[in-house]
Short mmCIF file of C-alpha atoms and ligand atoms in Angstrom, two decimals:
data_model
loop_
_atom_site.label_atom_id
_atom_site.label_comp_id
_atom_site.label_asym_id
_atom_site.label_seq_id
_atom_site.Cartn_x
_atom_site.Cartn_y
_atom_site.Cartn_z
CA MET A 1 25.80 -30.40 -10.60
CA SER A 2 26.75 -26.72 -11.14
CA ALA A 3 30.05 -27.65 -12.80
CA LEU A 4 28.21 -29.95 -15.17
CA HIS A 5 25.67 -27.22 -15.74
CA GLN A 6 28.35 -24.73 -16.76
CA ARG A 7 30.00 -27.18 -19.09
CA GLY A 8 26.61 -28.34 -20.36
CA CYS A 9 27.22 -27.50 -24.04
CA SER A 10 30.01 -30.03 -24.42
CA LEU A 11 28.41 -32.76 -22.34
CA SER A 12 25.63 -33.93 -24.55
CA ALA A 13 26.42 -37.69 -24.36
CA ASN A 14 26.90 -37.68 -20.56
CA ALA A 15 23.85 -35.51 -20.22
CA THR A 16 21.72 -37.95 -22.15
CA ILE A 17 22.69 -40.71 -19.72
CA LEU A 18 21.95 -38.45 -16.79
CA ILE A 19 18.66 -37.41 -18.26
CA ARG A 20 17.62 -41.04 -18.59
CA ALA A 21 18.74 -41.73 -14.98
CA ALA A 22 16.86 -38.70 -13.73
CA ALA A 23 13.78 -39.58 -15.69
CA ARG A 24 13.91 -43.14 -14.31
CA GLN A 25 14.24 -41.78 -10.79
CA TYR A 26 11.31 -39.49 -11.41
CA ARG A 27 9.11 -42.32 -12.76
CA ASN A 28 10.09 -44.78 -10.06
CA THR A 29 9.79 -42.61 -7.00
CA ARG A 30 7.38 -40.15 -5.51
CA ASN A 31 10.41 -38.19 -4.29
CA PRO A 32 9.23 -34.60 -4.28
CA CYS A 33 12.66 -33.37 -5.31
CA ALA A 34 12.67 -35.49 -8.45
CA PRO A 35 10.96 -33.11 -10.87
CA THR A 36 13.45 -30.33 -10.13
CA PHE A 37 16.30 -32.81 -10.40
CA ALA A 38 15.07 -34.11 -13.76
CA VAL A 39 14.69 -30.63 -15.18
CA GLN A 40 18.15 -29.52 -14.15
CA PHE A 41 19.70 -32.34 -16.15
CA VAL A 42 17.47 -32.04 -19.18
CA ARG A 43 18.83 -28.52 -19.55
CA LEU A 44 22.35 -29.89 -20.07
CA SER A 45 21.59 -31.07 -23.59
CA HIS A 46 21.03 -28.87 -26.60
CA ASP A 47 19.11 -31.74 -28.19
CA ALA A 48 16.62 -31.99 -25.32
CA ALA A 49 13.06 -30.93 -26.24
CA PRO A 50 11.44 -28.46 -23.86
CA THR A 51 9.18 -29.93 -21.16
CA LYS A 52 5.56 -30.05 -22.38
CA ALA A 53 3.38 -28.44 -19.74
CA ALA A 54 -0.17 -27.20 -19.10
CA ALA A 55 1.09 -23.75 -18.13
CA ILE A 56 4.22 -21.76 -17.44
CA VAL A 57 4.32 -19.20 -14.63
CA VAL A 58 7.22 -16.73 -14.37
CA GLY A 59 7.70 -15.21 -10.92
CA ALA A 60 7.36 -16.59 -7.39
CA GLY A 61 6.29 -13.59 -5.38
CA PRO A 62 2.79 -13.46 -3.80
CA ALA A 63 1.15 -13.18 -7.24
CA GLY A 64 3.08 -16.08 -8.86
CA ILE A 65 2.38 -18.28 -5.79
CA ALA A 66 -1.34 -17.51 -6.06
CA VAL A 67 -1.33 -18.19 -9.83
CA VAL A 68 0.29 -21.62 -9.36
CA GLY A 69 -2.22 -22.52 -6.65
CA ASN A 70 -5.17 -21.39 -8.81
CA LEU A 71 -3.86 -23.32 -11.82
CA LEU A 72 -3.52 -26.50 -9.80
CA GLU A 73 -7.07 -26.03 -8.57
CA ASN A 74 -8.48 -25.30 -12.02
CA THR A 75 -6.66 -27.83 -14.26
CA LYS A 76 -7.05 -31.60 -14.19
CA ASP A 77 -3.88 -32.66 -15.77
CA GLY A 78 -0.42 -31.62 -16.93
CA ARG A 79 2.52 -29.90 -15.30
CA ILE A 80 2.78 -26.37 -14.12
CA VAL A 81 6.32 -25.16 -14.91
CA TRP A 82 7.19 -22.46 -12.41
CA ILE A 83 10.30 -20.29 -12.98
CA ASP A 84 11.87 -17.72 -10.66
CA ARG A 85 15.44 -16.59 -10.26
CA GLU A 86 15.18 -16.94 -6.46
CA PHE A 87 12.08 -18.61 -5.01
CA HIS A 88 12.26 -16.39 -1.94
CA GLY A 89 8.70 -15.14 -1.64
CA GLY A 90 9.25 -12.09 -3.93
CA ARG A 91 9.77 -8.61 -2.58
CA ILE A 92 7.61 -9.09 0.54
CA ASN A 93 10.07 -11.67 1.91
CA HIS A 94 13.25 -10.60 0.15
CA THR A 95 13.05 -6.84 0.55
CA TYR A 96 10.33 -5.86 3.04
CA ARG A 97 10.88 -8.16 6.03
CA GLU A 98 11.48 -5.17 8.31
CA VAL A 99 8.47 -3.20 6.90
CA PRO A 100 5.23 -3.04 8.97
CA GLY A 101 2.35 -4.51 6.95
CA ASN A 102 -0.54 -2.31 5.85
CA THR A 103 -3.22 -5.00 5.62
CA ALA A 104 -4.98 -6.96 8.39
CA VAL A 105 -3.29 -10.21 9.49
CA LYS A 106 -6.57 -12.01 8.66
CA LEU A 107 -6.02 -11.27 4.95
CA PHE A 108 -2.70 -13.18 4.97
CA VAL A 109 -4.51 -16.11 6.63
CA ASP A 110 -7.35 -15.82 4.07
CA TYR A 111 -4.75 -15.94 1.28
CA VAL A 112 -3.62 -19.36 2.57
CA LYS A 113 -7.10 -20.70 3.15
CA ALA A 114 -8.41 -19.60 -0.30
CA LEU A 115 -7.12 -22.60 -2.23
CA GLU A 116 -7.17 -26.35 -1.77
CA PRO A 117 -3.49 -26.89 -2.72
CA PHE A 118 -2.49 -24.34 -0.09
CA ARG A 119 -4.82 -25.89 2.51
CA ASP A 120 -3.27 -29.31 1.73
CA ILE A 121 0.24 -27.93 2.36
CA TYR A 122 -0.95 -26.40 5.65
CA ASN A 123 -2.87 -29.49 6.81
CA SER A 124 0.04 -31.88 6.14
CA ALA A 125 2.66 -29.71 7.87
CA GLY A 126 3.75 -30.04 11.48
CA THR A 127 2.98 -27.30 13.98
CA PRO A 128 3.99 -24.69 14.90
CA ASN A 129 4.59 -23.28 11.45
CA ALA A 130 4.44 -19.96 9.58
CA ILE A 131 0.63 -20.13 9.26
CA THR A 132 -0.02 -20.96 12.92
CA ALA A 133 2.26 -18.01 13.78
CA LEU A 134 -0.05 -15.74 11.75
CA GLU A 135 -3.13 -17.32 13.28
CA GLU A 136 -1.90 -16.56 16.81
CA LEU A 137 -1.69 -12.82 16.12
CA PRO A 138 -4.68 -10.49 16.60
CA GLN A 139 -6.48 -10.97 13.27
CA SER A 140 -7.76 -7.45 12.73
CA GLY A 141 -4.41 -5.79 13.49
CA THR A 142 -1.34 -5.49 11.22
CA CYS A 143 2.00 -7.27 11.61
CA SER A 144 5.54 -7.14 10.40
CA LEU A 145 5.85 -8.35 6.81
CA SER A 146 8.38 -10.94 8.07
CA TYR A 147 5.31 -13.03 9.09
CA ALA A 148 3.89 -12.74 5.57
CA GLY A 149 7.35 -13.54 4.16
CA ASP A 150 7.59 -16.72 6.27
CA MET A 151 4.15 -17.72 5.11
CA LEU A 152 5.07 -17.21 1.45
CA ASN A 153 8.25 -19.29 1.89
CA PHE A 154 6.22 -22.03 3.56
CA ILE A 155 3.65 -22.22 0.73
CA THR A 156 6.41 -21.96 -1.89
CA GLU A 157 8.31 -24.92 -0.45
CA GLY A 158 5.09 -26.96 -0.36
CA LEU A 159 4.17 -26.12 -3.96
CA ARG A 160 7.70 -26.93 -5.18
CA LYS A 161 7.17 -30.48 -3.85
CA HIS A 162 3.79 -30.87 -5.52
CA PRO A 163 3.92 -33.71 -8.07
CA ARG A 164 2.45 -31.52 -10.82
CA VAL A 165 4.78 -28.54 -10.25
CA GLU A 166 8.18 -28.34 -11.89
CA SER A 167 10.10 -25.46 -10.37
CA ILE A 168 13.16 -24.01 -12.07
CA LYS A 169 15.54 -21.46 -10.51
CA GLU A 170 16.38 -19.38 -13.53
CA GLN A 171 15.98 -15.96 -15.13
CA VAL A 172 13.57 -16.15 -18.07
CA ARG A 173 15.03 -14.20 -20.99
CA SER A 174 12.58 -14.81 -23.82
CA ALA A 175 9.31 -16.44 -24.84
CA GLU A 176 7.92 -17.20 -28.28
CA ARG A 177 4.49 -18.34 -29.34
CA ASP A 178 4.28 -20.86 -32.16
CA VAL A 179 1.11 -19.86 -33.94
CA THR A 180 0.62 -23.30 -35.47
CA SER A 181 0.76 -25.31 -32.22
CA SER A 182 -0.53 -22.39 -30.08
CA ASN A 183 2.22 -23.13 -27.57
CA TRP A 184 4.56 -20.79 -25.78
CA THR A 185 8.18 -21.81 -25.41
CA VAL A 186 10.27 -20.01 -22.83
CA SER A 187 14.07 -19.80 -22.72
CA ALA A 188 16.32 -18.81 -19.84
CA SER A 189 19.83 -17.40 -19.25
CA ASN A 190 21.52 -20.09 -21.28
CA ASN A 191 19.11 -19.53 -24.23
CA LEU A 192 17.95 -23.13 -24.15
CA PRO A 193 14.23 -23.69 -24.48
CA TYR A 194 12.95 -24.81 -21.06
CA ALA A 195 9.28 -25.55 -21.40
CA SER A 196 6.35 -25.16 -23.74
CA ALA A 197 2.63 -24.66 -22.87
CA PRO A 198 -0.50 -23.02 -24.24
CA LEU A 199 -0.69 -20.66 -21.22
CA LEU A 200 2.07 -18.30 -20.10
CA VAL A 201 1.72 -15.97 -17.08
CA TYR A 202 4.04 -13.15 -16.08
CA CYS A 203 4.11 -12.27 -12.36
CA THR A 204 7.43 -10.52 -12.58
CA GLY A 205 6.89 -7.64 -10.16
CA SER A 206 7.90 -3.96 -10.03
CA HIS A 207 10.71 -1.89 -8.58
CA PRO A 208 10.88 1.67 -7.15
CA THR A 209 10.41 4.39 -9.76
CA GLU A 210 13.26 6.90 -10.02
CA ILE A 211 13.72 10.14 -11.88
CA GLU A 212 17.15 11.25 -13.02
CA ALA A 213 18.41 14.85 -13.07
CA ASP A 214 21.72 16.64 -12.70
CA TYR A 215 20.62 18.51 -9.57
CA LEU A 216 19.76 15.35 -7.57
CA PRO A 217 22.14 14.32 -4.78
CA LYS A 218 23.45 10.81 -4.29
CA ARG A 219 20.67 8.20 -4.48
CA LEU A 220 19.66 6.38 -1.32
CA ASN A 221 17.84 3.29 -2.56
CA LEU A 222 14.22 3.14 -1.44
CA ASP A 223 14.55 -0.55 -0.55
CA THR A 224 17.46 0.32 1.83
CA ALA A 225 15.48 3.25 3.33
CA LEU A 226 12.56 0.86 4.05
CA THR A 227 14.90 -1.43 6.00
CA PRO A 228 15.82 0.15 9.34
CA SER A 229 18.86 -2.10 9.99
CA ARG A 230 20.42 -1.29 6.61
CA LEU A 231 19.46 2.36 6.80
CA SER A 232 21.14 2.93 10.14
CA GLU A 233 24.29 1.15 8.95
CA LEU A 234 24.47 3.30 5.85
CA LEU A 235 23.97 6.50 7.83
CA ALA A 236 26.52 5.45 10.48
CA GLU A 237 29.02 4.93 7.64
CA ALA A 238 28.21 8.33 6.15
CA LEU A 239 28.69 9.95 9.56
CA SER A 240 32.02 8.20 10.10
CA LYS A 241 33.46 10.04 7.07
CA GLY A 242 33.70 13.17 9.21
CA ASN A 243 31.77 15.49 6.89
CA GLY A 244 29.17 16.37 9.53
CA PRO A 245 25.62 15.09 9.92
CA PRO A 246 24.19 13.81 6.64
CA THR A 247 21.02 15.46 5.33
CA ILE A 248 18.53 13.11 3.74
CA GLY A 249 15.88 14.28 1.29
CA VAL A 250 12.70 12.21 0.97
CA LEU A 251 10.60 12.72 -2.19
CA GLY A 252 6.97 11.64 -2.07
CA GLY A 253 3.92 11.62 0.20
CA SER A 254 2.38 8.18 0.02
CA HIS A 255 2.84 4.91 1.92
CA SER A 256 6.57 4.23 1.17
CA ALA A 257 7.61 7.88 1.78
CA ILE A 258 5.88 7.91 5.20
CA LEU A 259 7.54 4.61 6.17
CA VAL A 260 10.95 6.11 5.25
CA LEU A 261 10.24 9.23 7.34
CA MET A 262 9.25 6.91 10.24
CA ASN A 263 12.56 5.10 9.92
CA LEU A 264 14.62 8.24 9.67
CA TYR A 265 12.82 9.79 12.64
CA ALA A 266 13.48 6.63 14.73
CA ILE A 267 17.24 7.05 14.01
CA ALA A 268 17.19 10.86 14.51
CA LYS A 269 15.53 10.73 17.95
CA GLN A 270 18.07 8.25 19.21
CA GLN A 271 20.96 10.36 18.11
CA PRO A 272 19.84 13.99 17.94
CA GLU A 273 22.12 16.16 15.79
CA GLN A 274 23.31 13.14 13.85
CA ILE A 275 21.00 13.42 10.81
CA ARG A 276 18.73 16.00 9.19
CA ILE A 277 15.67 15.29 7.09
CA ARG A 278 14.08 17.32 4.33
CA TRP A 279 10.70 16.10 3.05
CA PHE A 280 9.28 16.96 -0.39
CA PRO A 281 5.58 15.98 -0.66
CA ARG A 282 3.15 17.40 -3.25
CA SER A 283 0.64 18.51 -0.62
CA GLU A 284 0.62 19.62 3.01
CA THR A 285 -2.25 17.22 3.73
CA LEU A 286 -2.15 13.47 3.30
CA LYS A 287 -4.65 10.87 2.11
CA TYR A 288 -5.90 8.00 4.31
CA ALA A 289 -7.84 4.77 3.75
CA GLU A 290 -11.08 5.13 5.71
CA GLN A 291 -13.66 2.54 6.67
CA ARG A 292 -17.10 3.58 5.36
CA ASP A 293 -20.43 1.80 5.37
CA GLY A 294 -19.52 -1.51 3.69
CA TYR A 295 -16.43 -0.30 1.86
CA ILE A 296 -13.02 1.35 2.33
CA LEU A 297 -12.56 4.82 0.93
CA ASN A 298 -9.12 5.25 -0.76
CA ASP A 299 -8.48 1.54 -0.25
CA ASN A 300 -5.65 1.41 -2.80
CA THR A 301 -4.27 4.91 -2.51
CA GLY A 302 -4.64 6.03 1.10
CA LEU A 303 -2.33 5.51 4.07
CA LYS A 304 -3.00 2.53 6.33
CA GLY A 305 -1.66 0.84 9.46
CA ARG A 306 1.31 2.26 11.36
CA ALA A 307 2.22 4.61 8.50
CA ALA A 308 -1.26 6.23 8.78
CA GLU A 309 -0.96 6.57 12.59
CA PHE A 310 2.48 8.15 12.32
CA ALA A 311 1.38 10.53 9.55
CA ARG A 312 -1.74 11.71 11.41
CA THR A 313 0.09 12.53 14.64
CA ASN A 314 3.39 13.77 13.30
CA LEU A 315 3.31 14.95 9.69
CA ASP A 316 -0.09 15.92 8.35
CA GLY A 317 -0.88 19.58 7.84
CA ASP A 318 -0.24 21.63 11.01
CA ALA A 319 0.75 18.57 13.06
CA LEU A 320 4.34 18.75 11.73
CA ALA A 321 4.99 22.15 13.33
CA THR A 322 4.38 20.86 16.88
CA SER A 323 5.08 17.14 16.67
CA PRO A 324 8.25 15.43 18.01
CA ALA A 325 9.12 14.32 14.45
CA GLY A 326 8.73 17.91 13.25
CA LYS A 327 11.92 18.79 15.23
CA PHE A 328 13.94 16.83 12.69
CA ILE A 329 11.83 17.12 9.48
CA GLU A 330 11.76 20.19 7.34
CA ARG A 331 8.89 20.19 4.78
CA HIS A 332 9.15 21.67 1.25
CA VAL A 333 5.81 21.28 -0.50
CA LEU A 334 6.07 20.98 -4.28
CA LEU A 335 3.25 23.12 -5.66
CA GLY A 336 2.24 24.58 -9.02
CA SER A 337 3.39 23.58 -12.48
CA LYS A 338 6.01 20.93 -13.18
CA ASP A 339 8.63 23.69 -13.63
CA ASP A 340 7.66 25.28 -10.31
CA GLN A 341 7.86 21.96 -8.56
CA GLN A 342 11.27 21.26 -10.05
CA LYS A 343 12.57 24.67 -8.92
CA THR A 344 11.36 24.06 -5.34
CA LEU A 345 12.93 20.59 -5.37
CA SER A 346 16.27 21.61 -6.79
CA SER A 347 16.66 24.56 -4.40
CA GLY A 348 15.40 22.51 -1.41
CA LEU A 349 17.89 19.74 -2.17
CA LYS A 350 20.91 22.03 -2.00
CA GLY A 351 23.19 20.69 0.71
CA CYS A 352 21.42 17.31 0.84
CA THR A 353 23.78 14.32 1.11
CA PHE A 354 21.26 11.74 -0.13
CA LEU A 355 17.84 11.61 -1.77
CA VAL A 356 15.32 8.79 -1.32
CA GLN A 357 12.78 8.71 -4.10
CA ALA A 358 9.46 7.24 -2.93
CA ILE A 359 7.30 8.16 -5.94
CA GLY A 360 5.78 4.86 -6.95
CA TYR A 361 6.71 1.52 -8.51
CA THR A 362 7.54 0.68 -12.14
CA ARG A 363 6.89 -2.67 -13.83
CA GLY A 364 10.13 -4.65 -14.18
CA LYS A 365 11.56 -5.44 -17.63
CA LEU A 366 9.70 -8.35 -19.14
CA PRO A 367 11.36 -11.17 -21.05
CA SER A 368 11.49 -10.50 -24.81
CA THR A 369 8.16 -11.96 -25.93
CA VAL A 370 7.42 -12.78 -29.56
CA VAL A 371 4.18 -13.79 -31.30
CA GLY A 372 4.33 -14.52 -35.06
CA GLY A 373 7.75 -12.86 -35.31
CA ARG A 374 6.49 -9.68 -33.55
CA GLU A 375 7.76 -8.49 -30.15
CA VAL A 376 4.68 -7.86 -27.95
CA THR A 377 6.04 -6.87 -24.57
CA GLY A 378 7.86 -3.72 -25.71
CA LYS A 379 6.56 -0.13 -25.37
CA GLY A 380 3.21 -0.81 -26.93
CA LEU A 381 2.34 -3.76 -24.67
CA LYS A 382 -1.47 -4.18 -24.58
CA VAL A 383 -2.75 -4.94 -21.06
CA ASN A 384 -6.38 -5.61 -20.16
CA PRO A 385 -6.49 -4.91 -16.41
CA ARG A 386 -9.93 -6.47 -16.06
CA THR A 387 -9.01 -9.92 -17.45
CA GLY A 388 -5.22 -10.03 -17.04
CA THR A 389 -4.77 -10.55 -20.79
CA LEU A 390 -1.49 -9.32 -22.27
CA GLY A 391 -1.18 -8.76 -26.05
CA GLU A 392 -4.05 -10.06 -28.18
CA ASP A 393 -6.96 -11.99 -26.71
CA GLY A 394 -6.38 -15.61 -27.63
CA ASP A 395 -2.57 -15.53 -27.45
CA GLY A 396 -2.60 -17.31 -24.09
CA LEU A 397 -0.40 -14.60 -22.46
CA TYR A 398 -1.46 -13.19 -19.10
CA GLY A 399 -0.12 -11.07 -16.23
CA ALA A 400 -0.86 -10.59 -12.52
CA GLY A 401 0.52 -9.03 -9.37
CA ILE A 402 1.94 -5.57 -8.82
CA ALA A 403 3.16 -5.47 -12.44
CA PHE A 404 -0.34 -6.19 -13.81
CA PRO A 405 -2.87 -5.40 -11.07
CA GLU A 406 -6.62 -5.54 -11.48
CA GLU A 407 -8.40 -2.25 -12.25
CA VAL A 408 -11.39 -1.84 -9.94
CA ASP A 409 -14.25 0.66 -9.81
CA THR A 410 -14.43 2.70 -6.60
CA PRO A 411 -17.73 3.50 -4.92
CA GLU A 412 -17.12 7.15 -5.82
CA GLY A 413 -17.16 6.26 -9.54
CA GLY A 414 -13.40 6.34 -10.14
CA GLN A 415 -10.92 3.57 -10.94
CA GLU A 416 -7.99 2.25 -8.90
CA MET A 417 -5.40 -0.48 -9.31
CA ALA A 418 -5.84 -3.16 -6.69
CA VAL A 419 -2.47 -4.02 -5.10
CA GLY A 420 -2.11 -6.37 -2.14
CA MET A 421 -1.85 -10.11 -1.57
CA TRP A 422 -5.51 -10.76 -0.83
CA LYS A 423 -6.51 -8.52 -3.76
CA PHE A 424 -4.32 -10.56 -6.11
CA MET A 425 -5.93 -13.74 -4.80
CA LYS A 426 -9.51 -12.50 -5.25
CA TYR A 427 -8.75 -11.36 -8.81
CA LEU A 428 -6.99 -14.62 -9.72
CA LYS A 429 -9.86 -16.71 -8.36
CA ARG A 430 -12.07 -14.94 -10.86
CA VAL A 431 -9.78 -14.83 -13.94
CA VAL A 432 -7.68 -18.05 -13.79
CA PRO A 433 -10.70 -20.28 -14.67
CA GLU A 434 -11.25 -18.03 -17.74
CA TRP A 435 -7.55 -18.35 -18.74
CA VAL A 436 -7.74 -22.14 -18.45
CA GLU A 437 -10.99 -22.28 -20.45
CA LYS A 438 -9.64 -20.04 -23.24
CA THR A 439 -6.33 -21.85 -23.71
CA GLY A 440 -7.49 -25.39 -22.93
CA ALA A 441 -4.56 -25.65 -20.51
CA GLY A 442 -4.52 -28.84 -18.50
CA LYS A 443 -7.05 -30.55 -20.68
CA ARG A 444 -4.73 -31.77 -23.43
C1 FAD B 501 6.62 -1.11 0.67
C2 FAD B 501 5.49 -2.06 0.29
C3 FAD B 501 4.72 -2.62 1.29
C4 FAD B 501 3.69 -3.53 0.99
N1 FAD B 501 2.96 -4.04 2.00
C5 FAD B 501 1.95 -4.88 1.69
C6 FAD B 501 1.13 -5.43 2.76
O1 FAD B 501 1.29 -5.11 3.95
N2 FAD B 501 0.16 -6.31 2.42
C7 FAD B 501 -0.09 -6.68 1.13
O2 FAD B 501 -0.95 -7.51 0.90
N3 FAD B 501 0.67 -6.19 0.11
C8 FAD B 501 1.64 -5.28 0.35
N4 FAD B 501 2.41 -4.74 -0.69
C9 FAD B 501 1.99 -4.97 -2.07
C10 FAD B 501 2.37 -6.31 -2.73
O3 FAD B 501 1.85 -7.41 -2.03
C11 FAD B 501 3.86 -6.47 -2.94
O4 FAD B 501 4.32 -5.44 -3.73
C12 FAD B 501 4.23 -7.84 -3.60
O5 FAD B 501 5.63 -8.00 -3.49
C13 FAD B 501 3.88 -7.92 -5.09
O6 FAD B 501 3.99 -9.27 -5.48
P1 FAD B 501 4.36 -9.75 -6.96
O7 FAD B 501 4.33 -11.23 -6.90
O8 FAD B 501 3.48 -9.05 -7.92
O9 FAD B 501 5.86 -9.24 -7.26
P2 FAD B 501 7.23 -9.52 -6.51
O10 FAD B 501 7.05 -9.76 -5.08
O11 FAD B 501 8.14 -8.43 -6.94
O12 FAD B 501 7.76 -10.86 -7.19
C14 FAD B 501 8.21 -10.96 -8.52
C15 FAD B 501 9.05 -12.21 -8.70
O13 FAD B 501 9.35 -12.39 -10.08
C16 FAD B 501 10.72 -12.82 -10.21
N5 FAD B 501 11.11 -12.46 -11.58
C17 FAD B 501 10.99 -11.27 -12.18
N6 FAD B 501 11.43 -11.33 -13.46
C18 FAD B 501 11.84 -12.60 -13.69
C19 FAD B 501 12.40 -13.30 -14.78
N7 FAD B 501 12.56 -12.73 -15.96
N8 FAD B 501 12.73 -14.63 -14.63
C20 FAD B 501 12.51 -15.28 -13.44
N9 FAD B 501 11.98 -14.63 -12.34
C21 FAD B 501 11.66 -13.36 -12.48
C22 FAD B 501 11.48 -12.16 -9.07
O14 FAD B 501 12.61 -12.88 -8.74
C23 FAD B 501 10.38 -12.17 -7.98
O15 FAD B 501 10.51 -13.30 -7.15
C24 FAD B 501 3.42 -3.84 -0.36
C25 FAD B 501 4.22 -3.25 -1.40
C26 FAD B 501 5.22 -2.37 -1.06
C27 FAD B 501 6.03 -1.76 -2.18
#
């Protein structure tokens, strides 16, 4: 199939026969693989019209999975075209399998139980499975994100077999809204139009933020530093070059930075004298999520789970001076103006072999998105973080997940961005019915 796919442009006649065969197979069977099969072949022909759908969802991480489930629950009819370049459970499964989770196990189970299409997948599966594995863990504790990753893969596979879901493994490059028909058409790597629908949702995720400057040492990718097996391999390789113990700088003081320090400390204590660590937070003291009467203080910004435990006993304030981790970690607090902070950082980094930047996450590049001849997802992208609307209200373009999280009011009167699988689910259960109502998706 891939050879045909590559030669697709010159295979229009053959492709038409294959399209008919695939369409016949799809009509005549309930084979769950058939929708994917049909779509693959339709893409071989330049003449093929894009699949008409109720909605198009780009991204199959925790947010995209939750959007597809909510759309199935809230629409009566029509296909949900679901596009992702991997279908591997997004970053939780692909990148963070070795990371300890920061939310209660129960919230991963709640995510599955929140929607009928997910419950159907669970109820029709054999046991044991990825959900029963989560159910067997202590529900108020945390767990490795490999459990959440397995659960996301399990739900993804079930959704991909759903008769109303057409899943396409592709990179979406562009989307255009036809103002006359009020439909979005999306195109992928090969520039062929894939599908058209009145409702388009981007759940395309974020990646680690990085600053660039001449004085920074070699970059050690945050994703690698969050993965102990890859981190120890990389440091063993650096050590084998015979230039002495590598010194690793860690920039940042929130969840990811603390996890990196935990990983580096675990390596350092096994092989004392093999690595050195310099830590660059903005404050000597750290911020924690704390259970209060009926709510969680700093729910979206404070440290949680194992990272919080490690920080409290090893890193925070005076603890560093006397803790076991403090034997390996040298702290350089970045204080004062931006210039002052930069001076402290550049002098502190002298002699460092690597720098891990754990300073937040930046929305990934969106497909080029055009409404009435105008690009809307460039620098001036309008985002309403209370409704998920992107661009103008009424365009039928929405976003969710870490790239477009919900803005929530805190009990202290501030605002925070709500990032986490259960938080995405709660938000989507509220807004997806509004998206469907506004666009008429699934009713045509
Ligand atoms: C270190 C860390 C730990 C976390 N721990 C937890 C935790 O314990 N519990 C919790 O609930 N949350 C946690 N989160 C928060 C959150 O759940 C994750 O960040 C999650 O991965 C966000 O999901 P997402 O679907 O928005 O994006 P992603 O997981 O990044 O998924 C985006 C998907 O979009 C696809 N994509 C992007 N662009 C295109 C395109 N143009 N065409 C096709 N496909 C495309 C990608 O292939 C990917 O599959 C953590 C986050 C971090 C950074």
